[in-house]
């Protein structure tokens, strides 16, 4: 059994102690190397210990949790965020396929996260490089709250494919999976529901046209209502627009077209 050295970083005593208890009782391969109530204390722990995993609160007085990211990158530590107060931050975290746990922390979700982290550490250098890339992307977004432009998609092989939003043509739901159709690859299938990506992708140009379909308006070629509302993408794919989403789709197309004219 691979043992992971972990630290807990949270300014609230109850949050620190409850997470410590949950890990001790439910995650036998986690060794708590230290507990910190601030980013400053966490940096000292990272200097003094080899750390595989950081459970990191975001909203803390003084330095917030994101300011620990450079140290996490330097130490090749995987990060699990343990709060969701900042909706922009949560969106950026989701876009980079990084783990987060909403408080109060659910035991099953905690165990799933620890299992995922264990698999990533086992894959060693490849996972470390991807972890650095994802954390670097996240740090860049959070540093100046710039527009989120890239998405990390789990590729089913223990790693991730980083995709630019502009390269996504459309996404199709397939039960509990989402199939991404891209400009540079045929497709990538991800074990997440379409709604998760609907919450991440910018609604200025990504629109849900059916319960099982979302498109990038950059690739919309035409649409008509001869046999029910149907659209055609620039790659030739035809997609039906559901009746209940027809008015929203028309409004989105209008807003998108006006924004392109203004530019």
PDB file of N, CA and C in Angstrom, residues 42-54 68-78 128 131-132 135:
ATOM      1  N   UNK A  42       2.163  26.645   6.470  1.00  0.00           N
ATOM      2  CA  UNK A  42       2.193  25.571   5.478  1.00  0.00           C
ATOM      3  C   UNK A  42       3.509  25.571   4.706  1.00  0.00           C
ATOM      4  N   UNK A  43       4.022  26.750   4.400  1.00  0.00           N
ATOM      5  CA  UNK A  43       5.287  26.832   3.678  1.00  0.00           C
ATOM      6  C   UNK A  43       6.424  26.223   4.489  1.00  0.00           C
ATOM      7  N   UNK A  44       6.387  26.411   5.786  1.00  0.00           N
ATOM      8  CA  UNK A  44       7.408  25.810   6.657  1.00  0.00           C
ATOM      9  C   UNK A  44       7.297  24.285   6.641  1.00  0.00           C
ATOM     10  N   UNK A  45       6.054  23.789   6.707  1.00  0.00           N
ATOM     11  CA  UNK A  45       5.841  22.338   6.657  1.00  0.00           C
ATOM     12  C   UNK A  45       6.363  21.752   5.352  1.00  0.00           C
ATOM     13  N   UNK A  46       6.168  22.463   4.240  1.00  0.00           N
ATOM     14  CA  UNK A  46       6.647  21.986   2.946  1.00  0.00           C
ATOM     15  C   UNK A  46       8.166  21.981   2.875  1.00  0.00           C
ATOM     16  N   UNK A  47       8.800  22.906   3.583  1.00  0.00           N
ATOM     17  CA  UNK A  47      10.261  22.944   3.620  1.00  0.00           C
ATOM     18  C   UNK A  47      10.838  21.807   4.457  1.00  0.00           C
ATOM     19  N   UNK A  48      10.085  21.390   5.479  1.00  0.00           N
ATOM     20  CA  UNK A  48      10.601  20.415   6.443  1.00  0.00           C
ATOM     21  C   UNK A  48      10.185  18.975   6.132  1.00  0.00           C
ATOM     22  N   UNK A  49       9.226  18.784   5.218  1.00  0.00           N
ATOM     23  CA  UNK A  49       8.691  17.452   4.952  1.00  0.00           C
ATOM     24  C   UNK A  49       8.545  17.196   3.456  1.00  0.00           C
ATOM     25  N   UNK A  50       8.632  15.920   3.079  1.00  0.00           N
ATOM     26  CA  UNK A  50       8.250  15.530   1.727  1.00  0.00           C
ATOM     27  C   UNK A  50       6.739  15.334   1.726  1.00  0.00           C
ATOM     28  N   UNK A  51       6.033  16.171   0.972  1.00  0.00           N
ATOM     29  CA  UNK A  51       4.570  16.179   1.010  1.00  0.00           C
ATOM     30  C   UNK A  51       4.019  15.774  -0.357  1.00  0.00           C
ATOM     31  N   UNK A  52       3.137  14.783  -0.350  1.00  0.00           N
ATOM     32  CA  UNK A  52       2.490  14.330  -1.585  1.00  0.00           C
ATOM     33  C   UNK A  52       1.169  15.035  -1.841  1.00  0.00           C
ATOM     34  N   UNK A  53       0.489  15.417  -0.746  1.00  0.00           N
ATOM     35  CA  UNK A  53      -0.892  15.885  -0.867  1.00  0.00           C
ATOM     36  C   UNK A  53      -1.164  17.018   0.118  1.00  0.00           C
ATOM     37  N   UNK A  54      -1.785  18.080  -0.377  1.00  0.00           N
ATOM     38  CA  UNK A  54      -2.136  19.228   0.461  1.00  0.00           C
ATOM     39  C   UNK A  54      -3.651  19.401   0.451  1.00  0.00           C
ATOM     40  N   UNK A  68      -0.402  29.584  -1.863  1.00  0.00           N
ATOM     41  CA  UNK A  68       0.469  28.442  -1.583  1.00  0.00           C
ATOM     42  C   UNK A  68       0.780  27.653  -2.855  1.00  0.00           C
ATOM     43  N   UNK A  69       0.098  27.969  -3.957  1.00  0.00           N
ATOM     44  CA  UNK A  69       0.260  27.200  -5.188  1.00  0.00           C
ATOM     45  C   UNK A  69       1.713  27.148  -5.675  1.00  0.00           C
ATOM     46  N   UNK A  70       2.456  28.281  -5.717  1.00  0.00           N
ATOM     47  CA  UNK A  70       3.859  28.186  -6.166  1.00  0.00           C
ATOM     48  C   UNK A  70       4.677  27.199  -5.351  1.00  0.00           C
ATOM     49  N   UNK A  71       4.454  27.158  -4.045  1.00  0.00           N
ATOM     50  CA  UNK A  71       5.179  26.205  -3.192  1.00  0.00           C
ATOM     51  C   UNK A  71       4.754  24.773  -3.484  1.00  0.00           C
ATOM     52  N   UNK A  72       3.464  24.586  -3.767  1.00  0.00           N
ATOM     53  CA  UNK A  72       2.975  23.253  -4.116  1.00  0.00           C
ATOM     54  C   UNK A  72       3.613  22.780  -5.415  1.00  0.00           C
ATOM     55  N   UNK A  73       3.714  23.671  -6.400  1.00  0.00           N
ATOM     56  CA  UNK A  73       4.352  23.332  -7.675  1.00  0.00           C
ATOM     57  C   UNK A  73       5.808  22.951  -7.447  1.00  0.00           C
ATOM     58  N   UNK A  74       6.507  23.740  -6.651  1.00  0.00           N
ATOM     59  CA  UNK A  74       7.934  23.497  -6.372  1.00  0.00           C
ATOM     60  C   UNK A  74       8.144  22.144  -5.707  1.00  0.00           C
ATOM     61  N   UNK A  75       7.193  21.724  -4.875  1.00  0.00           N
ATOM     62  CA  UNK A  75       7.323  20.472  -4.124  1.00  0.00           C
ATOM     63  C   UNK A  75       6.631  19.284  -4.801  1.00  0.00           C
ATOM     64  N   UNK A  76       6.111  19.507  -6.010  1.00  0.00           N
ATOM     65  CA  UNK A  76       5.394  18.442  -6.736  1.00  0.00           C
ATOM     66  C   UNK A  76       4.275  17.833  -5.897  1.00  0.00           C
ATOM     67  N   UNK A  77       3.616  18.668  -5.118  1.00  0.00           N
ATOM     68  CA  UNK A  77       2.527  18.195  -4.261  1.00  0.00           C
ATOM     69  C   UNK A  77       1.189  18.366  -4.977  1.00  0.00           C
ATOM     70  N   UNK A  78       0.328  17.389  -4.851  1.00  0.00           N
ATOM     71  CA  UNK A  78      -1.027  17.498  -5.377  1.00  0.00           C
ATOM     72  C   UNK A  78      -1.885  18.281  -4.387  1.00  0.00           C
ATOM     73  N   UNK A 128       3.313  14.130 -12.202  1.00  0.00           N
ATOM     74  CA  UNK A 128       3.907  15.334 -11.620  1.00  0.00           C
ATOM     75  C   UNK A 128       3.943  16.468 -12.630  1.00  0.00           C
ATOM     76  N   UNK A 131       0.456  17.716 -13.101  1.00  0.00           N
ATOM     77  CA  UNK A 131       0.045  18.455 -11.907  1.00  0.00           C
ATOM     78  C   UNK A 131       0.627  19.858 -11.930  1.00  0.00           C
ATOM     79  N   UNK A 132       1.895  19.974 -12.317  1.00  0.00           N
ATOM     80  CA  UNK A 132       2.523  21.297 -12.405  1.00  0.00           C
ATOM     81  C   UNK A 132       1.829  22.161 -13.446  1.00  0.00           C
ATOM     82  N   UNK A 135      -1.634  23.280 -12.106  1.00  0.00           N
ATOM     83  CA  UNK A 135      -1.513  24.282 -11.047  1.00  0.00           C
ATOM     84  C   UNK A 135      -0.994  25.607 -11.602  1.00  0.00           C
TER      85      UNK A 135
END
